[in-house]
Amino acid sequence: MELIVGLLLPFAGTTLGAACVFLLKNQISTPIQKGLLGFASGVMTAASVWSLLIPAMDQSAHMGKLAFIPAAVGLMLGIAFLLVLDKTVPHMHMDGEKEGILPTGEEGRLKKNTMLVLAVTLHNIPEGMAVGVVFAGMLEGSQGMTYAAALTLSLGIAIQNFPEGAVISMPLRSENGMSRGKAFACGAASGAVEPAAAGITILLTHLVTPVLPYILSFAAGAMIYVVVEELIPETAEGKHSNMGTVGFGVGFIIMMILDVALG
């Protein structure tokens, strides 16, 4: 039961955020949206450092001065993995820019709504992997991989998923004229990939454990790619970019406190 709760927490955060479409009449204002995206960036960055990269190096301590190698290799592989997904999976950013291999012809044209949801889904893949790999390490009794540490990471990602759910569902309602129910469903669906990715990782526990430091840092690299490539540029463009910076600081501090105090 504890495992199920930990895996579903991030999805619950996305779902609750998407439910804002029922409570708020208009689209989230630009300053608040930038602040929320910055907050998500801060949480993901702190989680990458405290919950993934540092444990990866701790578990490689037997390598002495070369303990950084698994973390460095995994980090770059994670970045490369998201880079490939970013260039192949068709998706659309909040500013309307399309990326990925886009279908050709009228019959293969993807709707804007679908591409927006795919963009957020891409963000959520590494988060699900991160939760899954920490729980996998916990199940195998790996050093530093406790239930408290796994639950802390899951809770932190759930917190930052709340604004992500709102940021995807509310524009679908206000800009694209989608019904509230359908906009909520799309926002919630974008987070369904997280428990799925986490579950697959746990099913592969026996394969993951021998290379756990690499997998931990792989998830960190994937999340850092999302932050640097997607979230930070969206907060930095146009006016009110300072709200994104403030949000980043708040998110980073909250995740840092959660990890140190609870993990």
CSV table of C-alpha atoms in Angstrom, one decimal, residues 40-208:
chain,number,residue,atom,x,y,z
A,40,ALA,CA,8.6,23.6,-11.0
A,41,SER,CA,12.1,24.2,-12.3
A,42,GLY,CA,13.4,24.8,-8.8
A,43,VAL,CA,11.9,21.6,-7.5
A,44,MET,CA,13.2,19.5,-10.4
A,45,THR,CA,16.7,20.9,-10.1
A,46,ALA,CA,16.8,20.4,-6.3
A,47,ALA,CA,15.4,16.8,-6.7
A,48,SER,CA,18.1,16.1,-9.3
A,49,VAL,CA,20.9,17.1,-7.0
A,50,TRP,CA,19.7,15.9,-3.5
A,51,SER,CA,17.6,12.9,-4.4
A,52,LEU,CA,19.5,11.6,-7.4
A,53,LEU,CA,23.0,12.8,-8.1
A,54,ILE,CA,24.3,12.9,-4.5
A,55,PRO,CA,22.9,9.4,-3.7
A,56,ALA,CA,24.5,8.1,-7.0
A,57,MET,CA,27.9,9.4,-5.9
A,58,ASP,CA,27.4,8.0,-2.4
A,59,GLN,CA,26.7,4.6,-3.8
A,60,SER,CA,29.9,4.8,-5.9
A,61,ALA,CA,32.0,5.8,-2.9
A,62,HIS,CA,34.0,2.5,-3.2
A,63,MET,CA,35.5,3.9,-6.4
A,64,GLY,CA,37.3,6.5,-4.4
A,65,LYS,CA,38.2,9.6,-6.4
A,66,LEU,CA,36.4,8.2,-9.4
A,67,ALA,CA,33.1,8.1,-7.7
A,68,PHE,CA,31.8,10.8,-10.0
A,69,ILE,CA,32.0,8.6,-13.1
A,70,PRO,CA,28.6,6.9,-12.8
A,71,ALA,CA,26.9,10.2,-12.0
A,72,ALA,CA,28.6,12.0,-14.9
A,73,VAL,CA,28.0,9.2,-17.4
A,74,GLY,CA,24.3,8.7,-16.3
A,75,LEU,CA,23.7,12.5,-16.4
A,76,MET,CA,24.9,12.8,-20.0
A,77,LEU,CA,22.9,9.7,-21.1
A,78,GLY,CA,19.8,11.1,-19.5
A,79,ILE,CA,20.2,14.4,-21.3
A,80,ALA,CA,20.8,12.5,-24.6
A,81,PHE,CA,17.7,10.4,-24.1
A,82,LEU,CA,15.4,13.4,-23.6
A,83,LEU,CA,17.2,15.2,-26.6
A,84,VAL,CA,16.2,12.3,-28.8
A,85,LEU,CA,12.6,12.3,-27.6
A,86,ASP,CA,12.4,16.0,-28.0
A,87,LYS,CA,13.5,15.8,-31.6
A,88,THR,CA,11.3,12.8,-32.5
A,89,VAL,CA,8.0,13.0,-30.6
A,90,PRO,CA,5.7,15.7,-32.1
A,91,HIS,CA,4.8,18.3,-29.5
A,92,MET,CA,4.0,22.0,-29.0
A,93,HIS,CA,5.4,24.5,-26.5
A,94,MET,CA,3.2,27.0,-24.7
A,95,ASP,CA,4.5,29.7,-27.1
A,96,GLY,CA,3.1,27.8,-30.1
A,97,GLU,CA,6.5,26.5,-31.3
A,98,LYS,CA,6.3,22.9,-32.7
A,99,GLU,CA,9.0,20.4,-32.4
A,100,GLY,CA,9.6,16.7,-33.2
A,101,ILE,CA,8.9,14.7,-36.4
A,102,LEU,CA,5.6,16.1,-37.5
A,103,PRO,CA,3.1,14.0,-39.5
A,104,THR,CA,2.5,15.1,-43.1
A,105,GLY,CA,-0.8,15.4,-44.9
A,106,GLU,CA,-4.2,16.4,-43.7
A,107,GLU,CA,-4.9,12.9,-42.3
A,108,GLY,CA,-1.7,12.9,-40.2
A,109,ARG,CA,-2.0,16.4,-38.8
A,110,LEU,CA,-2.1,16.5,-35.0
A,111,LYS,CA,-4.4,18.8,-33.2
A,112,LYS,CA,-2.9,21.6,-31.2
A,113,ASN,CA,-4.5,20.2,-28.1
A,114,THR,CA,-2.8,16.8,-28.6
A,115,MET,CA,0.6,18.4,-29.1
A,116,LEU,CA,0.3,20.5,-26.0
A,117,VAL,CA,-0.5,17.4,-23.9
A,118,LEU,CA,2.4,15.5,-25.5
A,119,ALA,CA,4.7,18.3,-24.5
A,120,VAL,CA,3.8,18.0,-20.8
A,121,THR,CA,3.9,14.2,-21.1
A,122,LEU,CA,7.5,14.4,-22.3
A,123,HIS,CA,8.3,16.5,-19.1
A,124,ASN,CA,6.7,13.8,-16.9
A,125,ILE,CA,8.6,10.8,-18.3
A,126,PRO,CA,11.9,11.5,-16.4
A,127,GLU,CA,10.0,12.4,-13.2
A,128,GLY,CA,8.2,9.0,-13.3
A,129,MET,CA,11.6,7.3,-13.9
A,130,ALA,CA,13.1,9.2,-11.0
A,131,VAL,CA,10.4,8.0,-8.5
A,132,GLY,CA,10.6,4.5,-9.8
A,133,VAL,CA,14.3,4.1,-9.5
A,134,VAL,CA,14.4,5.4,-6.0
A,135,PHE,CA,11.6,3.0,-5.0
A,136,ALA,CA,13.4,0.2,-6.8
A,137,GLY,CA,16.5,1.0,-4.8
A,138,MET,CA,14.5,1.0,-1.6
A,139,LEU,CA,13.0,-2.5,-2.4
A,140,GLU,CA,16.5,-3.9,-2.9
A,141,GLY,CA,17.8,-2.2,0.3
A,142,SER,CA,20.4,-0.1,-1.5
A,143,GLN,CA,22.4,2.4,0.6
A,144,GLY,CA,20.5,5.5,1.4
A,145,MET,CA,17.4,4.3,-0.5
A,146,THR,CA,14.8,4.4,2.3
A,147,TYR,CA,11.0,4.7,2.1
A,148,ALA,CA,11.3,8.2,3.6
A,149,ALA,CA,13.7,9.3,0.8
A,150,ALA,CA,11.5,7.8,-1.9
A,151,LEU,CA,8.4,9.3,-0.5
A,152,THR,CA,10.1,12.7,-0.2
A,153,LEU,CA,11.0,12.7,-3.8
A,154,SER,CA,7.5,11.6,-4.8
A,155,LEU,CA,6.0,14.3,-2.7
A,156,GLY,CA,8.3,17.0,-4.1
A,157,ILE,CA,7.4,16.0,-7.7
A,158,ALA,CA,3.7,16.0,-6.8
A,159,ILE,CA,4.0,19.5,-5.5
A,160,GLN,CA,5.6,20.8,-8.7
A,161,ASN,CA,3.1,18.8,-10.8
A,162,PHE,CA,0.3,20.8,-9.4
A,163,PRO,CA,1.1,24.0,-11.4
A,164,GLU,CA,2.0,21.9,-14.4
A,165,GLY,CA,-1.5,20.4,-14.4
A,166,ALA,CA,-3.1,23.9,-14.2
A,167,VAL,CA,-0.8,25.3,-16.9
A,168,ILE,CA,-1.9,22.7,-19.4
A,169,SER,CA,-5.6,22.4,-18.6
A,170,MET,CA,-6.5,26.1,-18.3
A,171,PRO,CA,-5.1,27.2,-21.7
A,172,LEU,CA,-6.9,24.3,-23.3
A,173,ARG,CA,-10.1,25.8,-21.9
A,174,SER,CA,-9.5,29.5,-22.4
A,175,GLU,CA,-7.6,29.5,-25.7
A,176,ASN,CA,-8.9,26.5,-27.5
A,177,GLY,CA,-12.5,26.5,-26.3
A,178,MET,CA,-12.4,23.0,-24.9
A,179,SER,CA,-15.0,22.0,-22.4
A,180,ARG,CA,-13.9,22.1,-18.7
A,181,GLY,CA,-14.3,18.3,-18.4
A,182,LYS,CA,-12.3,17.6,-21.5
A,183,ALA,CA,-9.6,20.1,-20.5
A,184,PHE,CA,-9.3,18.5,-17.1
A,185,ALA,CA,-9.1,15.0,-18.6
A,186,CYS,CA,-6.3,16.1,-20.9
A,187,GLY,CA,-4.4,17.8,-18.1
A,188,ALA,CA,-4.7,14.7,-15.9
A,189,ALA,CA,-3.8,12.3,-18.7
A,190,SER,CA,-0.5,14.1,-19.2
A,191,GLY,CA,0.5,12.9,-15.7
A,192,ALA,CA,-0.6,9.3,-16.2
A,193,VAL,CA,2.8,8.5,-17.7
A,194,GLU,CA,4.5,9.1,-14.4
A,195,PRO,CA,3.1,6.1,-12.4
A,196,ALA,CA,3.5,4.0,-15.6
A,197,ALA,CA,7.2,4.9,-16.0
A,198,ALA,CA,7.7,4.4,-12.3
A,199,GLY,CA,6.0,1.0,-12.4
A,200,ILE,CA,8.0,-0.2,-15.4
A,201,THR,CA,11.2,0.8,-13.6
A,202,ILE,CA,10.2,-1.1,-10.4
A,203,LEU,CA,9.3,-4.2,-12.5
A,204,LEU,CA,12.9,-4.1,-13.7
A,205,THR,CA,14.3,-3.8,-10.2
A,206,HIS,CA,16.7,-6.7,-10.5
A,207,LEU,CA,18.2,-5.2,-13.7
A,208,VAL,CA,18.3,-1.7,-12.3
